[in-house]
Short mmCIF file of C-alpha atoms and ligand atoms in Angstrom, two decimals:
data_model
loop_
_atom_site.label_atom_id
_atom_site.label_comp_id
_atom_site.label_asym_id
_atom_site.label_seq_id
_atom_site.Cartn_x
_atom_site.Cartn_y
_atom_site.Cartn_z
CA UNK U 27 0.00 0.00 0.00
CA UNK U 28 2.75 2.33 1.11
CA UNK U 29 4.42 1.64 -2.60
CA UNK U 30 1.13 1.97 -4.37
CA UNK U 31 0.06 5.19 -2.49
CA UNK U 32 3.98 6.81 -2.85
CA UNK U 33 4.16 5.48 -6.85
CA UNK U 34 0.16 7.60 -7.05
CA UNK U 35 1.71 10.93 -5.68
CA UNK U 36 5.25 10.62 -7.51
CA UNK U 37 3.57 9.88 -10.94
CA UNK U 38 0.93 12.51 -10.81
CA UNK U 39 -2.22 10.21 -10.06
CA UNK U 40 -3.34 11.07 -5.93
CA UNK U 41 -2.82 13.68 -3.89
CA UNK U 42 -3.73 14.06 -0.10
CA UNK U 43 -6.30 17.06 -0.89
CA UNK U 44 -4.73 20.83 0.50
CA UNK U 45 -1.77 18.63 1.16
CA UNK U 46 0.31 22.75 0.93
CA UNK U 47 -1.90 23.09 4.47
CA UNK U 48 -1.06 19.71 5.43
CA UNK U 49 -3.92 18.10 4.05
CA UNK U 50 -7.40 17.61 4.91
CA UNK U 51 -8.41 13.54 6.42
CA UNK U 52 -10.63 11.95 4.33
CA UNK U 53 -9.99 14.04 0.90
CA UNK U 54 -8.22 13.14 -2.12
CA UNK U 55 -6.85 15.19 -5.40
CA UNK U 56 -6.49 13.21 -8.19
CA UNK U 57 -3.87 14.70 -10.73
CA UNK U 58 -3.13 14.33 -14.61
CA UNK U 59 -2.57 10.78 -14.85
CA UNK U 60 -5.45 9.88 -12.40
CA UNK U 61 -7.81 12.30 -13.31
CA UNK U 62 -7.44 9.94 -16.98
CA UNK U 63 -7.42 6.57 -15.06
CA UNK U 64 -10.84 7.81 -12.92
CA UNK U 65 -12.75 8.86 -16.36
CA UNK U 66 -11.77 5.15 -18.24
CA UNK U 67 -12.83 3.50 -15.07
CA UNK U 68 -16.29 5.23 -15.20
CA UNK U 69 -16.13 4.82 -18.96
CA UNK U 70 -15.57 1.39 -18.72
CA UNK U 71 -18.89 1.21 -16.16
CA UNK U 72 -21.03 3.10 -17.91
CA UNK U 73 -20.72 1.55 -21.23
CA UNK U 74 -21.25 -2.02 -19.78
CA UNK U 75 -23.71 -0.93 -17.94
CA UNK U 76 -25.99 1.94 -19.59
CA UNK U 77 -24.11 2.33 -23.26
CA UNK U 78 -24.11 -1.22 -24.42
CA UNK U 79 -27.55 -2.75 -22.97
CA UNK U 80 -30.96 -1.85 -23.91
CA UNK U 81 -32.46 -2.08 -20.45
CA UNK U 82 -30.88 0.46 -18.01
CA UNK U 83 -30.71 4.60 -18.93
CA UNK U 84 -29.05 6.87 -16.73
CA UNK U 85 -29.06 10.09 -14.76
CA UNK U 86 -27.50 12.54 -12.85
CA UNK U 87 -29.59 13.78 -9.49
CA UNK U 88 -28.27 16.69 -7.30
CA UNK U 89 -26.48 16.39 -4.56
CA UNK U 90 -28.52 18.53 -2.06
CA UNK U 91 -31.64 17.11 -1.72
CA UNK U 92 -34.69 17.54 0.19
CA UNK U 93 -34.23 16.77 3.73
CA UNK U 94 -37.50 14.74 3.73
CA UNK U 95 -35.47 12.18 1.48
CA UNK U 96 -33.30 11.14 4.23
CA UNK U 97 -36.22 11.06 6.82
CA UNK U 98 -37.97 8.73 4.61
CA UNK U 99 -34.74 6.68 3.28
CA UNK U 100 -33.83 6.11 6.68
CA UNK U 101 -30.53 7.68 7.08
CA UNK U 102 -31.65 10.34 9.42
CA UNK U 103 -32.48 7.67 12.02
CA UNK U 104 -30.07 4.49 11.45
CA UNK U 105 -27.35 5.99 9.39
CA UNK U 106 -24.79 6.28 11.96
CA UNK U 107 -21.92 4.49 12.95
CA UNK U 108 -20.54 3.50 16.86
CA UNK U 109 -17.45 5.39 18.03
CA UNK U 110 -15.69 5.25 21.16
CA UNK U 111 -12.65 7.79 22.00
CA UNK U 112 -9.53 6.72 24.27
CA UNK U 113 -9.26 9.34 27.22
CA UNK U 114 -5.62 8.52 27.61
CA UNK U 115 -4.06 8.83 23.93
CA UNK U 116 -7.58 10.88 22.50
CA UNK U 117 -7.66 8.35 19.40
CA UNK U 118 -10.79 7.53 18.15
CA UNK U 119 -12.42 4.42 16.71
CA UNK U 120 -14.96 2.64 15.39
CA UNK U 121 -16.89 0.27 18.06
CA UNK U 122 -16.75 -2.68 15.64
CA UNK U 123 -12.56 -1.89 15.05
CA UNK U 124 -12.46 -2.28 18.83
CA UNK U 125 -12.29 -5.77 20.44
CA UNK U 126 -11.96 -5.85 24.17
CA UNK U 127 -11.39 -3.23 26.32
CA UNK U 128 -8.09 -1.74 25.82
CA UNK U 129 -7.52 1.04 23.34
CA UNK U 130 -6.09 -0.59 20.28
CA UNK U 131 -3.31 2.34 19.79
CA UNK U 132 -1.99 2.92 23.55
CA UNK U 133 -2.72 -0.70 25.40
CA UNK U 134 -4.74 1.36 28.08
CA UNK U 135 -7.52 0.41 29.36
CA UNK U 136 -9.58 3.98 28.97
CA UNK U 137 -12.06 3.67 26.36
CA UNK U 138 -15.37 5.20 26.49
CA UNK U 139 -18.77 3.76 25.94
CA UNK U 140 -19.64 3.43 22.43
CA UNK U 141 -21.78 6.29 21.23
CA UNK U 142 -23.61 6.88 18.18
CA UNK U 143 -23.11 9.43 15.48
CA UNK U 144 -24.39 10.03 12.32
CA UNK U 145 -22.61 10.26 9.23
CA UNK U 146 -24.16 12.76 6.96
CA UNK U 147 -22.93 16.05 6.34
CA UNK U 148 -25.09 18.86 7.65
CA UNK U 149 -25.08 21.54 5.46
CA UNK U 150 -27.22 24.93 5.82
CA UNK U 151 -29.83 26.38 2.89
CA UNK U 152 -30.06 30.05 2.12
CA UNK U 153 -28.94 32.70 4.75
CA UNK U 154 -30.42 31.17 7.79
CA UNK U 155 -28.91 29.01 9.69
CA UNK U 156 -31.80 27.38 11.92
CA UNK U 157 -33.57 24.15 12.02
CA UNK U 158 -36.00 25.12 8.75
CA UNK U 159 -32.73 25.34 6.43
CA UNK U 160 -30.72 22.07 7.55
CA UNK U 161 -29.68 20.04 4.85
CA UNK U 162 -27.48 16.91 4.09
CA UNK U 163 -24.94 16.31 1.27
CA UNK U 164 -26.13 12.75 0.07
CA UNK U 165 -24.53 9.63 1.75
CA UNK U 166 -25.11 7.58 -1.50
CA UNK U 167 -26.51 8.86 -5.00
CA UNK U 168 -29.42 6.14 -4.67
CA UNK U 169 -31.99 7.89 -3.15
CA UNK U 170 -31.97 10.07 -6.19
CA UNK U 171 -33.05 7.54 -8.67
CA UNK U 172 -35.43 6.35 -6.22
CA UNK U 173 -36.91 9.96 -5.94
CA UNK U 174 -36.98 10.33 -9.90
CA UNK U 175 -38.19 6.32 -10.65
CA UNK U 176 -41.28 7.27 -11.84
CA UNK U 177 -40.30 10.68 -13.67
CA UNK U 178 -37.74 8.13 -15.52
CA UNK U 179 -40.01 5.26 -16.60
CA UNK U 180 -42.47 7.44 -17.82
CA UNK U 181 -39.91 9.58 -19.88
CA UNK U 182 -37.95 6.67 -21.13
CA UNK U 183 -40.94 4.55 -21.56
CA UNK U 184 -39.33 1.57 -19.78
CA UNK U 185 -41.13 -1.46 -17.50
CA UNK U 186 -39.54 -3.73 -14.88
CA UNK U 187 -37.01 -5.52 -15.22
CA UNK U 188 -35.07 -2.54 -16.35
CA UNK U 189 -32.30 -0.28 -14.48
CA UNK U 190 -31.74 3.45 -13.50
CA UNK U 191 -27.65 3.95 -12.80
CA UNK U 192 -25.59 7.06 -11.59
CA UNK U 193 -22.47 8.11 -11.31
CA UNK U 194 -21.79 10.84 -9.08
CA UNK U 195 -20.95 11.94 -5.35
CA UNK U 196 -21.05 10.86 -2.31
CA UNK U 197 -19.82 12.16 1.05
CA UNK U 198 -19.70 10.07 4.79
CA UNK U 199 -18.27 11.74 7.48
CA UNK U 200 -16.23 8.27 8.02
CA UNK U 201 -14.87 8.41 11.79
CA UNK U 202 -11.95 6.84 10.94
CA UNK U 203 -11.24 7.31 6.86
CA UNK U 204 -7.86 5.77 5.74
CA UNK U 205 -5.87 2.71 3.82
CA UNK U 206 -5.26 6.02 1.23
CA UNK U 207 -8.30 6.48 -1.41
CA UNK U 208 -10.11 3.07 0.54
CA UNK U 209 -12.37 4.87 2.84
CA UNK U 210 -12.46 8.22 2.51
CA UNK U 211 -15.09 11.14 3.39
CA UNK U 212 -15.61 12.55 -0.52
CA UNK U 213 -15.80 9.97 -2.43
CA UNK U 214 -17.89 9.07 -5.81
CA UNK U 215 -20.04 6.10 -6.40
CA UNK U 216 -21.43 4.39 -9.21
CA UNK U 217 -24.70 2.43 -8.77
CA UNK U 218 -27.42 1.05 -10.61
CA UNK U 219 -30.87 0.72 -8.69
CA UNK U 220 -32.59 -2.29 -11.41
CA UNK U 221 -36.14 -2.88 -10.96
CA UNK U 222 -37.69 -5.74 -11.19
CA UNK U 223 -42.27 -7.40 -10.90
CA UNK U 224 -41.99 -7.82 -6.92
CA UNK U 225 -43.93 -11.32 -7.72
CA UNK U 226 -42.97 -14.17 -8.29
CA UNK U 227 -40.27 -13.78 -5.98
CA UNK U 228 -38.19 -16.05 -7.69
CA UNK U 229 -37.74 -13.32 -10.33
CA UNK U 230 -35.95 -10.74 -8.15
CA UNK U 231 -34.02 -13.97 -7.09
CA UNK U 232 -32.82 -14.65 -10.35
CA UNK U 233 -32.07 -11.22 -10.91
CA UNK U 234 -29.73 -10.84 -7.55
CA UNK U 235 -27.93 -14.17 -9.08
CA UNK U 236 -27.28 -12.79 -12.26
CA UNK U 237 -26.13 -9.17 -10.97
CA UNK U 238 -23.59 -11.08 -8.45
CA UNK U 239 -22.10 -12.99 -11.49
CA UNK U 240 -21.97 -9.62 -13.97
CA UNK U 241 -20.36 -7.60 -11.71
CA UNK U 242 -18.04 -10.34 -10.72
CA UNK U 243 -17.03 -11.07 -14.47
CA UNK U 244 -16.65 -7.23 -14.80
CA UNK U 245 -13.49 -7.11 -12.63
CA UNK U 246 -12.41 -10.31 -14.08
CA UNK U 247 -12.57 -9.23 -17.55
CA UNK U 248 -10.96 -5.76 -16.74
CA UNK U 249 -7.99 -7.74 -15.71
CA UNK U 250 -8.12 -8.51 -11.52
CA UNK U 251 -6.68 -11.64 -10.73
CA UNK U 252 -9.33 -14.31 -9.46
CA UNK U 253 -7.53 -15.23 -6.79
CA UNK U 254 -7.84 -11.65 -5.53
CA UNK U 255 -11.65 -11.49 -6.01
CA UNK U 256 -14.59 -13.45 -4.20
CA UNK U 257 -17.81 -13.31 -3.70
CA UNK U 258 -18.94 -13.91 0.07
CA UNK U 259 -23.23 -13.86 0.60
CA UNK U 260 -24.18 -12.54 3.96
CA UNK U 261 -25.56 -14.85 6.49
CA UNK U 262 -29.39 -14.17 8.00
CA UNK U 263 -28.15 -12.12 10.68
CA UNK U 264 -25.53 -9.89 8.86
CA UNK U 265 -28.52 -8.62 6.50
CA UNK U 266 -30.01 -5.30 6.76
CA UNK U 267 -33.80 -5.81 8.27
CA UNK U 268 -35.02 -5.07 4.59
CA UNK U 269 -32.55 -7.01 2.51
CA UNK U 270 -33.53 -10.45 1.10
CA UNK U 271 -29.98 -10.99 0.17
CA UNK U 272 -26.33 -9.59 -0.13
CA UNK U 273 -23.53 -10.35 -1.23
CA UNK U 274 -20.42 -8.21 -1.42
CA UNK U 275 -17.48 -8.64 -3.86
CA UNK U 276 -13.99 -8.53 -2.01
CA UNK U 277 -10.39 -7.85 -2.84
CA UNK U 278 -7.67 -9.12 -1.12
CA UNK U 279 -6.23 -5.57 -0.24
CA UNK U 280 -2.74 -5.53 1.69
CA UNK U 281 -4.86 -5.19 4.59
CA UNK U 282 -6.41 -8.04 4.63
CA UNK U 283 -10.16 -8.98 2.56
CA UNK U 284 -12.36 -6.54 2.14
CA UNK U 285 -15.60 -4.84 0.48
CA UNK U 286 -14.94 -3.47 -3.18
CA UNK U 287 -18.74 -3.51 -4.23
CA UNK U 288 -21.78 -4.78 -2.53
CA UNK U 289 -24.54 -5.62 -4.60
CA UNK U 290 -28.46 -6.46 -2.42
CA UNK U 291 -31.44 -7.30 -2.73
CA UNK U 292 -33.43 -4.50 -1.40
CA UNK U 293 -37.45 -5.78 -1.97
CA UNK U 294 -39.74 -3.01 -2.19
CA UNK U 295 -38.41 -1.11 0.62
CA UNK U 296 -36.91 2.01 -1.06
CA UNK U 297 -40.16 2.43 -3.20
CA UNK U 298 -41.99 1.84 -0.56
CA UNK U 299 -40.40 4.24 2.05
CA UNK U 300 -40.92 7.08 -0.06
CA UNK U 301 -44.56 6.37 -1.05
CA UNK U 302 -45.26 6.71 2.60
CA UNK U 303 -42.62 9.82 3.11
CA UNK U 304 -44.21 12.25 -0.40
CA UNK U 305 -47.46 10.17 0.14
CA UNK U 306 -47.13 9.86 -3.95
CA UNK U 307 -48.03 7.23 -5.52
CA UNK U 308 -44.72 5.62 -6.98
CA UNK U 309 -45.88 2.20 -7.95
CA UNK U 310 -45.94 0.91 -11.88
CA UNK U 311 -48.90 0.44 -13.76
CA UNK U 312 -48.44 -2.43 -16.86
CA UNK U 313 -50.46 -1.05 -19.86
CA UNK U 314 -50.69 -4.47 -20.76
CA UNK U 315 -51.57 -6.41 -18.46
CA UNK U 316 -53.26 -3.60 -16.32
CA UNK U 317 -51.34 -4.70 -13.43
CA UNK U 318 -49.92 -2.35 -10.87
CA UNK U 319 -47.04 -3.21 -8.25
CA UNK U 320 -44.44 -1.24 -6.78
CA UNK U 321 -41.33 -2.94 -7.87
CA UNK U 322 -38.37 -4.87 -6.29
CA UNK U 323 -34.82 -3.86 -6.62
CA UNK U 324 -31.62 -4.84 -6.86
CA UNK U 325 -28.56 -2.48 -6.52
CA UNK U 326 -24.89 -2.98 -7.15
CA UNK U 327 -23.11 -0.59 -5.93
CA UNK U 328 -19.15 0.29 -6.35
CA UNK U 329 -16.89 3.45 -5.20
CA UNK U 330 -15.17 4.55 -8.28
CA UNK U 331 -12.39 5.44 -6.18
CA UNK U 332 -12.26 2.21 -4.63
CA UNK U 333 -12.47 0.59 -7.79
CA UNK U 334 -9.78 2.82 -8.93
CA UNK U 335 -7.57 1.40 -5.83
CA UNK U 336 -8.13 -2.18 -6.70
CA UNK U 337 -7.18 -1.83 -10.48
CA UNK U 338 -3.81 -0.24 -9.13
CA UNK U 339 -3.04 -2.29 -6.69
CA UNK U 340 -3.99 -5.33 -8.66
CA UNK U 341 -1.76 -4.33 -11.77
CA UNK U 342 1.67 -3.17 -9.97
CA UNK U 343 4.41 -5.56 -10.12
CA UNK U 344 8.07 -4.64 -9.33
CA UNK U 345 10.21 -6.70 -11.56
CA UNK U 346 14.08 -6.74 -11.17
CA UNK U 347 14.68 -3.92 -13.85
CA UNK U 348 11.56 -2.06 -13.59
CA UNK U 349 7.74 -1.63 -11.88
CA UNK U 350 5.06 -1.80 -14.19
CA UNK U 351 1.44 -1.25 -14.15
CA UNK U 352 -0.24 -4.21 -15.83
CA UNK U 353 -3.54 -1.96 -16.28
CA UNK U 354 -6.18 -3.22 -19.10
CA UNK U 355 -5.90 -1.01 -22.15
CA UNK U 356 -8.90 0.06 -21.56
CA UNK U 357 -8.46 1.51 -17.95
CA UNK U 358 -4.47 2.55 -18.86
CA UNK U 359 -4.31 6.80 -18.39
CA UNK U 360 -2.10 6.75 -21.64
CA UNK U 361 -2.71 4.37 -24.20
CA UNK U 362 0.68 4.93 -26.79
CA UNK U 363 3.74 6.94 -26.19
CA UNK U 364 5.54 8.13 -29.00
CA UNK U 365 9.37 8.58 -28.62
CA UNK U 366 11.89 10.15 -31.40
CA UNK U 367 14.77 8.06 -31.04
CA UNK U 368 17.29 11.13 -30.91
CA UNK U 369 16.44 14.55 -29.70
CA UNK U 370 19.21 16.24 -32.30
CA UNK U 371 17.69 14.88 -35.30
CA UNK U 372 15.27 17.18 -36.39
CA UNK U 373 13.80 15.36 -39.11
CA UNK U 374 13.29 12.19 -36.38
CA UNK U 375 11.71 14.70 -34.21
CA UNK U 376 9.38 15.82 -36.64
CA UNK U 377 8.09 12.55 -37.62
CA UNK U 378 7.39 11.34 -34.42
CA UNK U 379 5.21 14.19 -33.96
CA UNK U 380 3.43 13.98 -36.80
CA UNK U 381 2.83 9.96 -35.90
CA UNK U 382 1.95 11.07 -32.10
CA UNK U 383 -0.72 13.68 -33.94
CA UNK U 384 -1.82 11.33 -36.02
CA UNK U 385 -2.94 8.71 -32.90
CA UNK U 386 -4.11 11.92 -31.46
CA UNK U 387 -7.86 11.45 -32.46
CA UNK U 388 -7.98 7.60 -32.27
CA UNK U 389 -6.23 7.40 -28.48
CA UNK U 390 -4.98 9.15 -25.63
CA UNK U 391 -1.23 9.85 -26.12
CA UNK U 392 2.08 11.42 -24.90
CA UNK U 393 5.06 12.51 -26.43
CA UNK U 394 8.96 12.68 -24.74
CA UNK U 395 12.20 13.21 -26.12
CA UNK U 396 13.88 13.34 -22.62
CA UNK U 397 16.85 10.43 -21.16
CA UNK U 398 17.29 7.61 -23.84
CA UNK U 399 14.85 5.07 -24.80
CA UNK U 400 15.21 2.65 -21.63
CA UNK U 401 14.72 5.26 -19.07
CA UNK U 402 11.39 6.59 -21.07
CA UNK U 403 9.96 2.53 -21.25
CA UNK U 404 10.92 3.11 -17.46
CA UNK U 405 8.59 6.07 -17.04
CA UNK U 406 6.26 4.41 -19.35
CA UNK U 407 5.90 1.15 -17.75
CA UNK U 408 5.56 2.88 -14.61
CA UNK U 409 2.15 4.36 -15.10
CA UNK U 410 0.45 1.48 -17.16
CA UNK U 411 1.15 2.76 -21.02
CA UNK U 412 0.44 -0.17 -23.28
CA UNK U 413 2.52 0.79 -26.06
CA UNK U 414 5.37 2.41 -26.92
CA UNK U 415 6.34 3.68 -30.32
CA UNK U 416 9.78 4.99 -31.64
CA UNK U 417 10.52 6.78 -34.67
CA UNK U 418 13.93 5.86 -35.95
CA UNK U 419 16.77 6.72 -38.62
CA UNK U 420 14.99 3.62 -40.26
CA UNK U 421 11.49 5.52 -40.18
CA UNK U 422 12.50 8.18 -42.43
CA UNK U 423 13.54 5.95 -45.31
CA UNK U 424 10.67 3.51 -44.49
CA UNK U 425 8.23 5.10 -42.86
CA UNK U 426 7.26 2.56 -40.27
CA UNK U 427 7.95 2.52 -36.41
CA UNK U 428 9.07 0.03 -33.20
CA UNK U 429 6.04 -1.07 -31.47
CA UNK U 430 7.04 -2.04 -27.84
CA UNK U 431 4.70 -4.25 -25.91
CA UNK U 432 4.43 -3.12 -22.16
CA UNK U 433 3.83 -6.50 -20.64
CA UNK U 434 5.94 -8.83 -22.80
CA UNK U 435 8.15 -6.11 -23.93
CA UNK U 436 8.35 -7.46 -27.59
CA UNK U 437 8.69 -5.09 -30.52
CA UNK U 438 7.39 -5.34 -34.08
CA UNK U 439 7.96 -2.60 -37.04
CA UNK U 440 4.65 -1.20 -38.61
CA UNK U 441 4.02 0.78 -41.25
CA UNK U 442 2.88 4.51 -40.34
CA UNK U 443 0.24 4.77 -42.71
CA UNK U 444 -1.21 1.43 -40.64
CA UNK U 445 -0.61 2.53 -37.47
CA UNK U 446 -4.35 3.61 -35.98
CA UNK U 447 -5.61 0.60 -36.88
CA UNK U 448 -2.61 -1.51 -35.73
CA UNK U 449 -2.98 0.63 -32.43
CA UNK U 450 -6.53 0.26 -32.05
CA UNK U 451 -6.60 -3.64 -32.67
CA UNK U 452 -4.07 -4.14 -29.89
CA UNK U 453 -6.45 -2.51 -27.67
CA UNK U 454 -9.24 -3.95 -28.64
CA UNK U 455 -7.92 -7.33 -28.55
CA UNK U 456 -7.24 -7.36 -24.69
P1 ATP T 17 -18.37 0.00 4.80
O1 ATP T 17 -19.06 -1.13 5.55
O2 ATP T 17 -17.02 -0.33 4.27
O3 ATP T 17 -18.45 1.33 5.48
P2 ATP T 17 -20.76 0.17 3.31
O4 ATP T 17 -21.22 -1.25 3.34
O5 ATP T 17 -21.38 1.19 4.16
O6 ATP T 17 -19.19 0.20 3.45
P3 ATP T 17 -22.11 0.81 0.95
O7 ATP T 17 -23.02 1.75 1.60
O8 ATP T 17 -22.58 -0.55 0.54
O9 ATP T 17 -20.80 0.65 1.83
O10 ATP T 17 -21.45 1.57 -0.27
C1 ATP T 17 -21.31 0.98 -1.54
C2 ATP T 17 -19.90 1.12 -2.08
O11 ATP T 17 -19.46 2.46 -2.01
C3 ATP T 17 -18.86 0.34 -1.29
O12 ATP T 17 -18.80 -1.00 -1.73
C4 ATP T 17 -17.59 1.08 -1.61
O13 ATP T 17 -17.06 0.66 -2.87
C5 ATP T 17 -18.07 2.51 -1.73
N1 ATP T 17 -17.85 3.25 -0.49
C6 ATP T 17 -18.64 3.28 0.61
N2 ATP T 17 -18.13 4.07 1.56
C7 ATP T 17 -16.97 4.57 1.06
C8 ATP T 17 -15.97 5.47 1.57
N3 ATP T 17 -16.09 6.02 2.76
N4 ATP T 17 -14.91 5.75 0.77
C9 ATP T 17 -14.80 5.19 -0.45
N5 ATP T 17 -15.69 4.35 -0.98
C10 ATP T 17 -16.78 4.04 -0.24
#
């Protein structure tokens, strides 16, 4: 973790947030390189999820909402978490981080009593601060597609089973944020609340089965090892009092197993919940079959910036001569770097700028001229690049390039006139 979190700031991916005040807990910048890593890794969500299938649209709800929302979702009343505070070294932890009662940090044996404390940010509305203009800053961007369900399948013209997803915000006043970008206070989720006929219930069933699988294969086919990644259902008593079923997809992170994205079974509750908070009527009516139900969901829900973790952490290796990032194409913050062989050559230099403008519109690319070849594969490795190209005395004569391979580090020439396409086929192909 230490390697992955120093390799993050080095290379220009995360910051600690106002880290020239000495940072902020629970707050993370994400520069050049991650700022490109973060957009392919909601990319690569959002066109599995909304782009490619014709049964889930999207949206994008506001973060302040009305405080009735969170009266109604629930959060207001059970969205806390258990601290208790050591009076000798003044650390503070979460109850369920605590076993036994000595303080975990200083061996003492001073801890309070566990007391509860919510974990939404309270935020004011307009010029007054009093009671009438409290609001929250969402803990989750569910409760907005929950709010807009029937605005959506009325505009979109869509009936159960079908999905509403989001990408957006999310902010948790964590008591005790930390393993870097893991838990932090401001982070982003993505989720996808998919609806599905209440009745039979083996439906919704089916439907939490085949979520658990697609997400699973997601990760898998985005390049996690398996033997980093498992699936572990909740027992009875580990399920929220609503939930017919959960199960959370873990990572083996250096700390130990942990929760990367939880996907549940929610019933009716949500829908439910905020029939009885608006006292609107929220439930579906089937043209067809003139039925009308409120509907079942199911959610899977992932932090991007979790996810973002776990695709790092999963693709650094440190091999004798160099560390590389074995990122998927698809999630890799440069796709081809294009190197002129010489710097005092200007006729090298020229073509390899040309060739770098030329991948321009088809990929993300970079350009340096700086230290010899090996020390730019170096850099290039580093940050995940799957290609390298390098324009050569050769190239001017025969216009084609050195193709370098990040993981296997094999080279091929191509012709620049086939280039994009060569380019692009690699990347499809993983
Ligand atoms: P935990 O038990 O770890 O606090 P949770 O079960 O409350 O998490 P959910 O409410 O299920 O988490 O949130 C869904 C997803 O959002 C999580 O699987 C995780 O990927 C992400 N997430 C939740 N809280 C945070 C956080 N504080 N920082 C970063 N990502 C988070």
């Amino acid at each position: 973790m230490d390697e992955i979190t120093a390799l993050a700031k080095r290379r220009g991916f995360i910051f600690p947030s106002s880290e020239i005040y000495g940072g902020i807990s629970g707050a993370w910048d994400y520069g050049p390189l991650g700022v490109e890593l973060k957009r392919n890794v909601r990319e690569a969500w959002w066109r599995d999820i909304v782009a490619l299938r014709d049964d889930v649209v999207g949206v994008e709800t506001a973060i302040l909402m009305s405080p009735e929302v969170w009266r109604a979702s629930g959060h207001l009343e059970h969205f806390f978490d258990l601290m208790v505070d050591c009076r000798s070294c003044k650390k503070r932890f979460r109850a369920d981080q605590v076993t036994g009662p000595r303080c975990p940090a200083c061996g003492n044996p001073t801890l309070t009593e566990p007391r509860s404390f919510n974990m939404m940010f309270k935020t004011y509305i307009g010029a007054m601060e009093d009671a009438t203009s409290v609001a929250y800053l969402r803990p989750e961007t569910a409760q907005g597609i929950f709010t807009d369900f029937k605005l959506v399948y009325q505009t979109a013209r869509r009936k159960p089973p079908f999905g509403i997803a989001q990408i957006g915000k999310a902010f948790r006043n964590e008591i005790t944020p930390g393993n870097f970008i893991f838990r932090s206070r401001e982070f982003e989720q993505m989720e996808l609340e998919y609806f599905v006929r209440p009745q039979p219930r083996e439906e919704g069933r089916r439907w939490f089965d085949y979520w658990v699988e697609e997400r699973y294969a997601w990760f898998l086919r985005l390049g996690i090892q398996s033997e980093r990644l498992r699936r572990r259902a909740y027992s009875g008593d580990e399920l929220a009092h609503y939930s017919q079923a959960t199960t959370d997809i873990e990572y083996d992170f250096p700390f130990g197993w942990a929760e990367l994205e939880g996907i549940a079974h929610r019933g009716t509750f949500d829908l439910e919940q905020h029939v009885r908070g608006s006292g609107k009527d929220l439930s579906f009516f089937d043209e067809e079959t003139k039925e009308k139900y409120l509907p079942a969901v199911i959610e899977p829900s992932l932090g991007v910036d979790r996810a973002c973790l776990v695709f790092l952490l999963d693709a650094y290796e440190r091999e004798a001569d160099r560390t590389v990032l074995h990122l998927h194409p698809r999630l890799a913050p440069i796709k081809v770097a294009v190197f002129p062989l010489v710097r005092n050559k200007p006729e090298i230099v020229e073509l390899a700028v040309t060739v770098e403008r030329g991948l321009r519109p088809h990929v993300r690319t970079a350009f340096d001229d700086s230290g010899n070849v090996g020390k730019r594969y170096y850099r290039q490795d580093e940050v995940g690049t799957p290609l390298c190209v390098t324009v050569d005395y050769d190239s001017l004569t025969n216009q084609d390039v050195t193709v370098r391979d990040r993981d296997t580090k094999q080279q091929v020439r191509v012709s620049i006139d086939r280039l994009p396409s060569y380019v692009r086929d690699r990347l499809d192909q993983a």
